[in-house]
Amino acid sequence: MQHRSFWLSETLGDAPDEPPLHGAARADVAIVGGGLVGLWTAIRIKERDPACDVVVLEQDICGGGASGRNGGEVLSWWAKAGKLVDLCGREEGVRIAQASVDAIGELEAFCTAHGIDAEFHRGGYLWTATTAAQLGAWDSTVELLRELGAPALELLEPEEVARRTGSPVHLAGVLDPSAATVQPAKLTRGLRRVALELGVRIHEHTRVTHLDRRSPAVLRTPAGAISADRVVLATNAWAASLRELHTRLVVITSDIILTEEAPERLAEIGWTGYEAISDSQVMIHYYRRTPQGRVMFGKGGWGIALAGRLPASFDRHEGRARDVEANFRRIYPNLAGVRVEYDWCGPIDRSYHGLPIFGRLGGHEHLIYGVGWSGNGVGPSLLGGRILASLALAERDEWSTSPFVGERAGRFPPDPVRYTGAHVVRSAVVRMERAYAAGRDPRPWDTFLAGFAPAGIIPKTTRRADG
Ligand SMILES: Cc1cc2nc3c(=O)[nH]c(=O)nc-3n(C[C@H](O)[C@H](O)[C@H](O)COP(=O)(O)OP(=O)(O)OC[C@H]3O[C@@H](n4cnc5c(N)ncnc54)[C@H](O)[C@@H]3O)c2cc1C
């Protein structure tokens, strides 16, 4: 049986599964993927055009993918301002980054308006350094934001960083106050409920096995087929198996451990806020506390998938979980004795530049995709849903015409070169980061190879990965 995240296990039972698709059906818009991206897209389409007949096809249950497994860190794209400016120019780059901030406020308002208790807490994003080598990882971004007149990252005193994180292992950091944290499965399942209330038809346990790319498109499933005027592919890492997107994405894992509830221990070390925290490693560590006093601690980038196939080790991997726990113990020696109760993992659809890519599959107007969230999709998926809704409704607006939409992201080499190369680079990154964590200088060859790691949350120049 599939290994579920703690978040999803805690949330399931909220509603019966929606029935699989049986027989032939039709829709104005068929969305493949019932995660945050697919559900926000469905909701935005219905809000704009209630008469539009929207169907979501989900191979598992809504939230069974990354959306119900992630760390729940709701981040803006300020940290990616450099890449946004490269892609869209200064004005549009700032507009998109600001829209990602606005999305966090809209997320909170949406949850309130629709009675979704997603445990939303706005504590900001603390981007920290936990080794000397990580110091100043944010400098170029802070400088750029100043130049752009958008000083969104506040430099904190080192003592303040150690105080807020509850651990003196944190040497320095900057704060993006716009960020928040959520229980991600509650959010995703809440969106599912709202989508159904708006009249979206959802078929769970319905895997799309074939996409006929003609117009109207036909999506085949094990027990049926649906013909649709427009198709939105919101299939995250699974999209890497499509021939058109194969070289646009590298699929890696992100692994999470979750401790027992220990609110008194967290209070003792002063970790009482709701900051979403990360270090500045290439294989990033990201962590936060939950309202119940658990610690969620995750690490991105360990497992690598071949040809978009996601084996069971993308649900859970005990060996990797032990490595994640060792890193948690290193960063929080003062939480010794607090037990780890759960672990799980999930896939990350990392694009070359670390931002999502929106476009038309094979240039077909009616086949739209939004993938490549690169481990930063919880907040941005709301914005992504807006962009995909504009594309699906063929509206000409600031979203569909933005230079952000298009195919400018770089490409990876095809498998098996990509798979082999990714392992070589990953091994070098691991050796380099182990050396830094032990206070040693890494071998120059490892540092050189690590430079080939693709960008994640943060532009490549700052050498960071993603959640
Ligand atoms: C462990 C982990 C930690 C993360 N932490 C963070 C974080 O703290 N903050 C952050 O912002 N982001 C984080 N992310 C990333 C974030 O979860 C994603 O970017 C976001 O959820 C993307 O949503 P999605 O809808 O694209 O993907 P998903 O939720 O994966 O949805 C895609 C859906 O498509 C379905 N599907 C695939 N193929 C088919 C098919 N052929 N037919 C039918 N259905 C199909 C899948 O079953 C899946 O449910 C994390 C991800 C992981 C895995």
Short mmCIF file of C-alpha atoms and ligand atoms in Angstrom, two decimals:
data_model
loop_
_atom_site.label_atom_id
_atom_site.label_comp_id
_atom_site.label_asym_id
_atom_site.label_seq_id
_atom_site.Cartn_x
_atom_site.Cartn_y
_atom_site.Cartn_z
CA MET A 1 0.00 0.00 0.00
CA GLN A 2 1.17 3.50 -0.76
CA HIS A 3 2.91 5.31 2.09
CA ARG A 4 1.04 8.50 2.94
CA SER A 5 2.38 11.63 4.58
CA PHE A 6 1.41 12.36 8.15
CA TRP A 7 -0.48 15.42 6.89
CA LEU A 8 -2.62 13.37 4.52
CA SER A 9 -3.22 10.57 7.04
CA GLU A 10 -4.37 13.20 9.52
CA THR A 11 -6.75 14.73 6.98
CA LEU A 12 -8.19 11.70 5.17
CA GLY A 13 -11.71 10.65 5.97
CA ASP A 14 -12.81 14.23 5.27
CA ALA A 15 -14.85 13.08 2.26
CA PRO A 16 -15.51 9.93 0.23
CA ASP A 17 -13.35 9.46 -2.86
CA GLU A 18 -14.86 10.76 -6.07
CA PRO A 19 -15.70 7.94 -8.52
CA PRO A 20 -13.31 6.90 -11.29
CA LEU A 21 -14.22 7.79 -14.86
CA HIS A 22 -16.25 5.08 -16.58
CA GLY A 23 -17.19 5.19 -20.25
CA ALA A 24 -17.10 8.12 -22.63
CA ALA A 25 -17.41 11.70 -21.40
CA ARG A 26 -16.91 15.28 -22.56
CA ALA A 27 -15.70 18.51 -20.97
CA ASP A 28 -14.85 22.05 -21.94
CA VAL A 29 -11.63 21.82 -19.92
CA ALA A 30 -10.01 18.62 -18.66
CA ILE A 31 -7.35 19.08 -16.01
CA VAL A 32 -4.93 16.23 -15.39
CA GLY A 33 -3.68 16.25 -11.78
CA GLY A 34 -5.59 16.91 -8.57
CA GLY A 35 -2.87 18.73 -6.67
CA LEU A 36 -2.71 22.39 -5.75
CA VAL A 37 -2.01 23.45 -9.33
CA GLY A 38 -4.85 21.48 -10.89
CA LEU A 39 -7.33 22.46 -8.19
CA TRP A 40 -6.46 26.18 -8.18
CA THR A 41 -6.80 26.15 -11.98
CA ALA A 42 -10.21 24.49 -11.78
CA ILE A 43 -11.40 26.96 -9.14
CA ARG A 44 -10.14 30.02 -11.03
CA ILE A 45 -11.82 28.84 -14.25
CA LYS A 46 -15.14 28.32 -12.46
CA GLU A 47 -14.90 31.69 -10.72
CA ARG A 48 -14.43 33.42 -14.06
CA ASP A 49 -16.81 31.31 -16.12
CA PRO A 50 -19.28 29.32 -14.00
CA ALA A 51 -20.79 27.75 -17.12
CA CYS A 52 -17.49 26.19 -18.15
CA ASP A 53 -17.63 22.43 -17.73
CA VAL A 54 -14.41 21.49 -15.90
CA VAL A 55 -13.24 17.97 -15.11
CA VAL A 56 -10.23 17.00 -12.96
CA LEU A 57 -8.69 13.57 -13.53
CA GLU A 58 -6.48 12.31 -10.69
CA GLN A 59 -4.70 8.95 -10.75
CA ASP A 60 -4.68 8.71 -6.94
CA ILE A 61 -6.70 10.96 -4.66
CA CYS A 62 -6.50 14.75 -4.60
CA GLY A 63 -3.50 15.56 -2.43
CA GLY A 64 -1.87 12.16 -2.96
CA GLY A 65 1.03 13.82 -4.81
CA ALA A 66 3.42 16.55 -3.68
CA SER A 67 0.57 18.81 -2.57
CA GLY A 68 -0.34 16.58 0.36
CA ARG A 69 3.24 15.72 1.28
CA ASN A 70 5.18 18.95 1.25
CA GLY A 71 6.74 20.91 4.09
CA GLY A 72 3.96 23.49 4.15
CA GLU A 73 6.33 26.43 3.70
CA VAL A 74 4.39 29.08 1.78
CA LEU A 75 7.09 31.22 0.19
CA SER A 76 7.10 34.16 -2.16
CA TRP A 77 9.41 34.42 -5.15
CA TRP A 78 11.45 37.35 -3.83
CA ALA A 79 14.37 34.99 -3.35
CA LYS A 80 14.11 34.18 -7.07
CA ALA A 81 14.01 37.80 -8.17
CA GLY A 82 17.26 37.46 -10.12
CA LYS A 83 15.92 34.68 -12.27
CA LEU A 84 12.55 36.41 -12.73
CA VAL A 85 14.31 39.55 -13.94
CA ASP A 86 16.44 37.47 -16.33
CA LEU A 87 13.31 35.87 -17.74
CA CYS A 88 10.84 38.76 -17.82
CA GLY A 89 12.78 42.00 -17.46
CA ARG A 90 12.90 44.23 -14.39
CA GLU A 91 9.36 45.60 -14.31
CA GLU A 92 7.59 42.33 -15.08
CA GLY A 93 9.97 40.39 -12.83
CA VAL A 94 9.05 42.61 -9.90
CA ARG A 95 5.35 42.41 -10.80
CA ILE A 96 5.45 38.61 -10.79
CA ALA A 97 7.42 38.50 -7.53
CA GLN A 98 4.93 40.90 -5.95
CA ALA A 99 2.07 38.74 -7.28
CA SER A 100 3.63 35.77 -5.47
CA VAL A 101 3.50 37.80 -2.25
CA ASP A 102 -0.11 38.82 -2.91
CA ALA A 103 -0.90 35.12 -3.49
CA ILE A 104 -0.02 34.41 0.15
CA GLY A 105 -2.53 36.99 1.35
CA GLU A 106 -5.11 35.64 -1.09
CA LEU A 107 -4.47 32.14 0.18
CA GLU A 108 -5.21 33.23 3.72
CA ALA A 109 -8.33 35.14 2.66
CA PHE A 110 -9.54 32.20 0.55
CA CYS A 111 -9.15 29.79 3.47
CA THR A 112 -11.06 32.14 5.75
CA ALA A 113 -13.83 32.74 3.21
CA HIS A 114 -14.31 29.01 2.55
CA GLY A 115 -13.82 27.66 6.05
CA ILE A 116 -10.58 25.80 5.22
CA ASP A 117 -8.61 25.29 8.43
CA ALA A 118 -5.20 24.91 6.81
CA GLU A 119 -3.36 26.02 9.99
CA PHE A 120 -2.18 29.15 8.17
CA HIS A 121 0.37 31.13 10.19
CA ARG A 122 2.32 34.04 8.77
CA GLY A 123 5.75 33.87 10.41
CA GLY A 124 7.96 34.88 7.46
CA TYR A 125 10.74 32.98 5.71
CA LEU A 126 14.10 32.81 7.43
CA TRP A 127 16.85 32.09 4.91
CA THR A 128 19.83 31.16 7.03
CA ALA A 129 23.43 29.98 7.03
CA THR A 130 24.35 27.01 9.20
CA THR A 131 27.99 26.74 8.09
CA ALA A 132 30.61 29.38 7.36
CA ALA A 133 30.48 28.41 3.66
CA GLN A 134 26.80 29.40 3.49
CA LEU A 135 27.33 32.92 4.87
CA GLY A 136 26.17 35.59 2.46
CA ALA A 137 24.34 33.15 0.15
CA TRP A 138 21.65 35.83 -0.13
CA ASP A 139 23.95 38.83 -0.74
CA SER A 140 23.43 39.12 -4.49
CA THR A 141 19.67 38.78 -4.10
CA VAL A 142 19.49 41.40 -1.33
CA GLU A 143 21.56 43.75 -3.48
CA LEU A 144 19.38 43.17 -6.53
CA LEU A 145 16.19 43.76 -4.55
CA ARG A 146 17.60 47.04 -3.30
CA GLU A 147 18.40 48.09 -6.86
CA LEU A 148 14.87 47.13 -7.92
CA GLY A 149 13.42 49.28 -5.16
CA ALA A 150 11.90 46.20 -3.50
CA PRO A 151 13.90 45.60 -0.32
CA ALA A 152 11.90 42.50 0.58
CA LEU A 153 14.62 40.62 2.49
CA GLU A 154 15.46 42.07 5.92
CA LEU A 155 18.97 41.46 7.25
CA LEU A 156 18.73 40.18 10.82
CA GLU A 157 21.39 40.26 13.51
CA PRO A 158 23.01 36.83 13.99
CA GLU A 159 21.69 36.66 17.58
CA GLU A 160 18.18 37.29 16.30
CA VAL A 161 18.49 34.45 13.78
CA ALA A 162 19.73 32.06 16.49
CA ARG A 163 16.93 33.22 18.80
CA ARG A 164 14.12 32.80 16.28
CA THR A 165 15.32 29.42 15.05
CA GLY A 166 16.03 28.17 18.56
CA SER A 167 19.50 26.95 17.62
CA PRO A 168 22.93 28.65 17.77
CA VAL A 169 24.01 26.54 14.79
CA HIS A 170 22.37 29.30 12.73
CA LEU A 171 25.09 31.85 12.06
CA ALA A 172 23.21 34.52 10.10
CA GLY A 173 20.11 35.03 7.99
CA VAL A 174 17.60 37.24 6.23
CA LEU A 175 13.84 37.39 6.67
CA ASP A 176 11.10 37.63 4.07
CA PRO A 177 8.14 38.62 6.29
CA SER A 178 5.55 37.74 3.64
CA ALA A 179 5.92 33.96 4.01
CA ALA A 180 3.65 31.64 5.97
CA THR A 181 3.20 27.99 6.92
CA VAL A 182 0.25 25.64 6.41
CA GLN A 183 -0.78 22.03 6.92
CA PRO A 184 -0.62 21.26 3.19
CA ALA A 185 -3.01 18.31 3.00
CA LYS A 186 -5.71 20.30 4.78
CA LEU A 187 -5.21 23.06 2.24
CA THR A 188 -5.35 20.71 -0.75
CA ARG A 189 -8.36 18.78 0.50
CA GLY A 190 -10.08 22.09 1.28
CA LEU A 191 -9.53 23.23 -2.31
CA ARG A 192 -10.95 19.91 -3.49
CA ARG A 193 -14.12 20.58 -1.49
CA VAL A 194 -14.47 24.11 -2.86
CA ALA A 195 -13.89 22.89 -6.42
CA LEU A 196 -16.70 20.35 -6.02
CA GLU A 197 -18.98 23.02 -4.55
CA LEU A 198 -18.30 25.17 -7.62
CA GLY A 199 -19.43 22.33 -9.87
CA VAL A 200 -16.07 20.93 -10.92
CA ARG A 201 -16.33 17.19 -11.66
CA ILE A 202 -13.49 15.22 -10.13
CA HIS A 203 -12.60 11.62 -10.99
CA GLU A 204 -10.12 10.11 -8.54
CA HIS A 205 -8.32 6.78 -9.11
CA THR A 206 -8.38 7.76 -12.78
CA ARG A 207 -5.02 7.66 -14.46
CA VAL A 208 -4.71 9.25 -17.87
CA THR A 209 -2.89 6.62 -19.88
CA HIS A 210 -2.92 8.28 -23.28
CA LEU A 211 -3.35 11.80 -24.61
CA ASP A 212 -4.57 12.14 -28.17
CA ARG A 213 -3.15 15.53 -29.07
CA ARG A 214 -5.64 16.40 -31.82
CA SER A 215 -8.35 19.00 -31.19
CA PRO A 216 -10.57 18.27 -29.36
CA ALA A 217 -8.14 16.21 -27.31
CA VAL A 218 -9.04 12.76 -26.08
CA LEU A 219 -7.70 11.55 -22.77
CA ARG A 220 -7.85 7.80 -22.28
CA THR A 221 -8.10 6.23 -18.86
CA PRO A 222 -8.28 2.54 -17.85
CA ALA A 223 -12.09 2.46 -17.94
CA GLY A 224 -13.06 5.42 -20.07
CA ALA A 225 -12.14 8.34 -22.28
CA ILE A 226 -12.89 12.01 -22.15
CA SER A 227 -12.92 14.41 -25.04
CA ALA A 228 -12.06 18.01 -24.13
CA ASP A 229 -11.72 21.31 -25.98
CA ARG A 230 -8.81 22.29 -23.73
CA VAL A 231 -6.49 20.23 -21.58
CA VAL A 232 -4.41 21.50 -18.65
CA LEU A 233 -1.53 19.27 -17.59
CA ALA A 234 -0.85 19.84 -13.91
CA THR A 235 0.99 16.60 -13.27
CA ASN A 236 4.10 17.88 -11.52
CA ALA A 237 6.99 15.39 -11.67
CA TRP A 238 4.91 12.87 -13.64
CA ALA A 239 5.03 15.31 -16.59
CA ALA A 240 8.66 14.32 -17.14
CA SER A 241 7.42 11.18 -18.88
CA LEU A 242 5.83 13.27 -21.67
CA ARG A 243 8.16 13.42 -24.65
CA GLU A 244 7.74 17.19 -25.02
CA LEU A 245 8.68 17.86 -21.38
CA HIS A 246 11.23 15.13 -20.83
CA THR A 247 14.25 17.41 -21.04
CA ARG A 248 12.60 20.31 -19.23
CA LEU A 249 12.50 18.61 -15.84
CA VAL A 250 14.74 16.63 -13.55
CA VAL A 251 12.75 14.61 -11.03
CA ILE A 252 14.33 14.37 -7.60
CA THR A 253 13.01 13.53 -4.15
CA SER A 254 12.42 15.66 -1.14
CA ASP A 255 12.48 13.76 2.15
CA ILE A 256 10.73 14.76 5.35
CA ILE A 257 10.86 13.66 8.98
CA LEU A 258 8.34 14.78 11.59
CA THR A 259 8.95 14.63 15.33
CA GLU A 260 6.59 13.85 18.13
CA GLU A 261 4.68 16.74 19.72
CA ALA A 262 7.15 18.46 22.03
CA PRO A 263 5.87 22.00 22.59
CA GLU A 264 7.62 22.34 25.98
CA ARG A 265 10.99 21.41 24.49
CA LEU A 266 10.51 23.94 21.68
CA ALA A 267 9.52 26.60 24.21
CA GLU A 268 12.67 25.82 26.25
CA ILE A 269 14.91 26.63 23.28
CA GLY A 270 12.81 29.66 22.36
CA TRP A 271 11.44 28.21 19.11
CA THR A 272 7.95 29.61 19.42
CA GLY A 273 7.40 31.42 16.11
CA TYR A 274 6.04 30.18 12.83
CA GLU A 275 8.95 31.02 10.57
CA ALA A 276 9.47 28.82 7.53
CA ILE A 277 13.22 28.20 7.79
CA SER A 278 15.88 26.92 5.40
CA ASP A 279 19.64 26.78 5.30
CA SER A 280 21.60 27.66 2.15
CA GLN A 281 22.87 24.27 1.04
CA VAL A 282 22.54 23.08 -2.54
CA MET A 283 20.62 20.10 -1.12
CA ILE A 284 18.62 22.38 1.05
CA HIS A 285 17.31 21.70 4.53
CA TYR A 286 13.91 23.27 5.23
CA TYR A 287 12.12 23.17 8.56
CA ARG A 288 9.43 24.66 10.75
CA ARG A 289 7.44 23.90 13.82
CA THR A 290 3.77 22.97 13.70
CA PRO A 291 1.08 24.54 15.91
CA GLN A 292 1.06 21.28 17.91
CA GLY A 293 4.80 21.53 18.64
CA ARG A 294 6.14 19.00 16.16
CA VAL A 295 9.23 19.75 14.07
CA MET A 296 9.02 19.16 10.33
CA PHE A 297 12.52 18.83 8.88
CA GLY A 298 13.10 18.15 5.19
CA LYS A 299 15.90 17.81 2.69
CA GLY A 300 15.70 18.24 -1.06
CA GLY A 301 17.51 16.49 -3.84
CA TRP A 302 18.68 13.08 -2.70
CA GLY A 303 16.82 10.59 -4.92
CA ILE A 304 16.81 10.96 -8.71
CA ALA A 305 14.25 9.42 -11.09
CA LEU A 306 15.00 7.82 -14.44
CA ALA A 307 12.83 8.85 -17.40
CA GLY A 308 10.09 10.31 -15.23
CA ARG A 309 9.36 6.95 -13.57
CA LEU A 310 8.62 7.32 -9.87
CA PRO A 311 9.46 4.15 -7.91
CA ALA A 312 8.20 3.38 -4.39
CA SER A 313 11.34 5.05 -3.00
CA PHE A 314 9.65 8.33 -3.99
CA ASP A 315 7.00 7.66 -1.32
CA ARG A 316 9.33 6.59 1.45
CA HIS A 317 13.00 5.70 1.88
CA GLU A 318 14.20 4.73 5.33
CA GLY A 319 17.90 5.21 4.55
CA ARG A 320 17.36 8.75 3.32
CA ALA A 321 15.09 9.47 6.27
CA ARG A 322 17.94 8.49 8.62
CA ASP A 323 20.24 10.93 6.81
CA VAL A 324 17.63 13.67 7.18
CA GLU A 325 17.33 12.89 10.88
CA ALA A 326 21.13 13.08 11.28
CA ASN A 327 21.04 16.57 9.78
CA PHE A 328 18.17 17.56 12.06
CA ARG A 329 20.24 16.37 15.05
CA ARG A 330 23.24 18.37 13.81
CA ILE A 331 21.24 21.58 13.48
CA TYR A 332 19.21 21.00 16.66
CA PRO A 333 21.55 19.28 19.16
CA ASN A 334 19.47 21.01 21.83
CA LEU A 335 16.43 18.87 20.90
CA ALA A 336 18.20 15.59 21.69
CA GLY A 337 15.70 13.00 22.88
CA VAL A 338 12.78 14.44 20.90
CA ARG A 339 11.67 11.40 18.89
CA VAL A 340 11.06 11.27 15.17
CA GLU A 341 7.61 9.74 14.64
CA TYR A 342 7.01 9.91 10.89
CA ASP A 343 8.93 10.08 7.66
CA TRP A 344 7.92 10.22 4.02
CA CYS A 345 9.04 11.80 0.79
CA GLY A 346 7.74 12.92 -2.57
CA PRO A 347 8.80 14.05 -6.02
CA ILE A 348 10.09 17.46 -7.04
CA ASP A 349 9.72 18.61 -10.67
CA ARG A 350 12.82 20.70 -10.91
CA SER A 351 13.12 22.93 -13.96
CA TYR A 352 16.41 24.24 -15.23
CA HIS A 353 15.93 27.74 -13.83
CA GLY A 354 14.03 26.78 -10.68
CA LEU A 355 10.76 28.47 -11.66
CA PRO A 356 7.67 26.83 -13.18
CA ILE A 357 7.25 26.65 -16.91
CA PHE A 358 3.91 27.42 -18.52
CA GLY A 359 3.31 26.70 -22.16
CA ARG A 360 1.52 24.82 -24.90
CA LEU A 361 2.46 21.20 -25.38
CA GLY A 362 4.12 20.77 -28.76
CA GLY A 363 2.82 24.23 -29.68
CA HIS A 364 -0.83 23.03 -29.60
CA GLU A 365 -3.08 25.93 -28.50
CA HIS A 366 -5.49 23.62 -26.69
CA LEU A 367 -2.89 21.66 -24.66
CA ILE A 368 -1.57 23.73 -21.76
CA TYR A 369 0.88 22.82 -19.08
CA GLY A 370 2.17 24.30 -15.82
CA VAL A 371 4.98 22.26 -14.29
CA GLY A 372 8.49 22.68 -12.88
CA TRP A 373 7.60 24.14 -9.48
CA SER A 374 11.05 23.12 -8.27
CA GLY A 375 10.02 22.56 -4.67
CA ASN A 376 8.36 25.95 -4.26
CA GLY A 377 4.75 25.53 -5.28
CA VAL A 378 2.55 25.83 -2.21
CA GLY A 379 2.04 29.60 -2.43
CA PRO A 380 2.94 30.08 -6.12
CA SER A 381 0.40 27.46 -7.26
CA LEU A 382 -2.34 29.99 -6.54
CA LEU A 383 -0.71 32.36 -9.02
CA GLY A 384 -0.08 29.43 -11.38
CA GLY A 385 -3.77 28.55 -11.27
CA ARG A 386 -4.58 32.07 -12.39
CA ILE A 387 -2.12 31.89 -15.29
CA LEU A 388 -3.37 28.45 -16.38
CA ALA A 389 -7.01 29.55 -16.12
CA SER A 390 -6.29 32.50 -18.43
CA LEU A 391 -4.60 30.18 -20.91
CA ALA A 392 -7.39 27.59 -20.71
CA LEU A 393 -10.09 30.23 -21.23
CA ALA A 394 -8.01 31.75 -24.05
CA GLU A 395 -8.20 35.14 -22.35
CA ARG A 396 -5.72 37.83 -23.33
CA ASP A 397 -4.71 39.37 -20.03
CA GLU A 398 -1.62 40.24 -18.02
CA TRP A 399 -1.16 36.56 -17.16
CA SER A 400 -1.52 34.86 -20.53
CA THR A 401 0.58 37.51 -22.27
CA SER A 402 3.27 37.77 -19.61
CA PRO A 403 6.80 36.97 -20.76
CA PHE A 404 6.78 34.60 -17.79
CA VAL A 405 4.66 32.28 -19.96
CA GLY A 406 6.68 30.55 -22.64
CA GLU A 407 9.45 28.15 -23.28
CA ARG A 408 12.55 30.07 -22.36
CA ALA A 409 13.72 27.72 -19.61
CA GLY A 410 16.85 25.75 -20.42
CA ARG A 411 16.87 22.04 -21.06
CA PHE A 412 18.61 19.12 -19.44
CA PRO A 413 20.22 16.41 -21.53
CA PRO A 414 17.96 13.41 -22.18
CA ASP A 415 18.14 10.21 -20.13
CA PRO A 416 20.26 8.19 -19.58
CA VAL A 417 22.88 11.00 -19.80
CA ARG A 418 20.84 13.18 -17.47
CA TYR A 419 20.32 10.38 -14.93
CA THR A 420 24.00 9.44 -14.86
CA GLY A 421 25.15 13.07 -14.80
CA ALA A 422 22.70 13.90 -12.01
CA HIS A 423 24.14 11.10 -9.86
CA VAL A 424 27.70 12.29 -10.41
CA VAL A 425 26.73 15.88 -9.52
CA ARG A 426 24.61 14.79 -6.55
CA SER A 427 27.48 12.70 -5.11
CA ALA A 428 29.84 15.67 -5.45
CA VAL A 429 27.30 17.94 -3.73
CA VAL A 430 26.95 15.44 -0.87
CA ARG A 431 30.74 15.23 -0.37
CA MET A 432 31.08 19.02 -0.58
CA GLU A 433 28.33 19.68 1.93
CA ARG A 434 29.57 17.01 4.33
CA ALA A 435 32.98 18.67 4.25
CA TYR A 436 31.49 22.11 4.94
CA ALA A 437 29.34 20.75 7.77
CA ALA A 438 32.47 19.20 9.33
CA GLY A 439 34.34 22.52 9.03
CA ARG A 440 36.65 21.19 6.29
CA ASP A 441 37.36 22.55 2.81
CA PRO A 442 35.80 20.34 0.11
CA ARG A 443 37.90 18.94 -2.71
CA PRO A 444 38.06 21.45 -5.61
CA TRP A 445 36.78 18.76 -7.99
CA ASP A 446 33.64 18.30 -5.88
CA THR A 447 33.04 22.04 -5.75
CA PHE A 448 33.45 22.20 -9.51
CA LEU A 449 31.00 19.37 -10.16
CA ALA A 450 28.52 20.74 -7.62
CA GLY A 451 28.38 23.89 -9.74
CA PHE A 452 26.38 21.88 -12.30
CA ALA A 453 23.47 21.35 -9.90
CA PRO A 454 20.40 23.06 -11.38
CA ALA A 455 18.83 26.05 -9.68
CA GLY A 456 16.01 25.49 -7.22
CA ILE A 457 14.38 28.04 -4.95
CA ILE A 458 17.28 30.38 -5.40
CA PRO A 459 19.08 31.34 -8.62
CA LYS A 460 22.05 29.18 -9.45
CA THR A 461 24.59 31.84 -8.57
CA THR A 462 23.65 31.54 -4.90
CA ARG A 463 24.06 27.78 -5.03
CA ARG A 464 20.85 26.72 -3.40
CA ALA A 465 18.33 23.98 -4.09
CA ASP A 466 14.73 23.56 -3.09
CA GLY A 467 12.29 21.88 -0.82
C1 LIG B 1 8.47 16.33 0.29
C2 LIG B 1 8.15 17.63 -0.39
C3 LIG B 1 8.32 18.82 0.30
C4 LIG B 1 8.00 20.04 -0.29
N1 LIG B 1 8.03 21.17 0.46
C5 LIG B 1 7.58 22.33 -0.06
C6 LIG B 1 7.45 23.47 0.75
O1 LIG B 1 7.69 23.45 1.95
N2 LIG B 1 7.03 24.63 0.16
C7 LIG B 1 6.71 24.68 -1.17
O2 LIG B 1 6.32 25.74 -1.65
N3 LIG B 1 6.75 23.58 -1.94
C8 LIG B 1 7.16 22.41 -1.42
N4 LIG B 1 7.16 21.29 -2.19
C9 LIG B 1 6.67 21.38 -3.58
C10 LIG B 1 5.15 21.47 -3.63
O3 LIG B 1 4.58 20.44 -2.90
C11 LIG B 1 4.71 21.39 -5.09
O4 LIG B 1 5.40 22.34 -5.87
C12 LIG B 1 3.23 21.65 -5.26
O5 LIG B 1 2.48 20.86 -4.39
C13 LIG B 1 2.91 21.36 -6.71
O6 LIG B 1 1.61 20.99 -6.87
P1 LIG B 1 1.17 20.17 -8.15
O7 LIG B 1 -0.29 20.26 -8.20
O8 LIG B 1 1.95 20.60 -9.35
O9 LIG B 1 1.69 18.70 -7.88
P2 LIG B 1 1.02 17.41 -7.22
O10 LIG B 1 0.41 17.68 -5.92
O11 LIG B 1 2.06 16.33 -7.28
O12 LIG B 1 -0.16 17.07 -8.20
C14 LIG B 1 0.04 16.40 -9.43
C15 LIG B 1 -0.98 15.29 -9.46
O13 LIG B 1 -1.01 14.73 -10.75
C16 LIG B 1 -1.40 13.38 -10.59
N5 LIG B 1 -1.04 12.68 -11.83
C17 LIG B 1 0.17 12.49 -12.35
N6 LIG B 1 0.11 11.82 -13.51
C18 LIG B 1 -1.21 11.58 -13.74
C19 LIG B 1 -1.91 10.91 -14.75
N7 LIG B 1 -1.29 10.35 -15.81
N8 LIG B 1 -3.26 10.84 -14.68
C20 LIG B 1 -3.93 11.40 -13.62
N9 LIG B 1 -3.30 12.04 -12.61
C21 LIG B 1 -1.95 12.13 -12.66
C22 LIG B 1 -0.60 12.92 -9.39
O14 LIG B 1 -1.14 11.78 -8.79
C23 LIG B 1 -0.66 14.15 -8.49
O15 LIG B 1 -1.68 14.07 -7.52
C24 LIG B 1 7.52 20.06 -1.64
C25 LIG B 1 7.37 18.87 -2.35
C26 LIG B 1 7.67 17.66 -1.73
C27 LIG B 1 7.47 16.39 -2.50
#
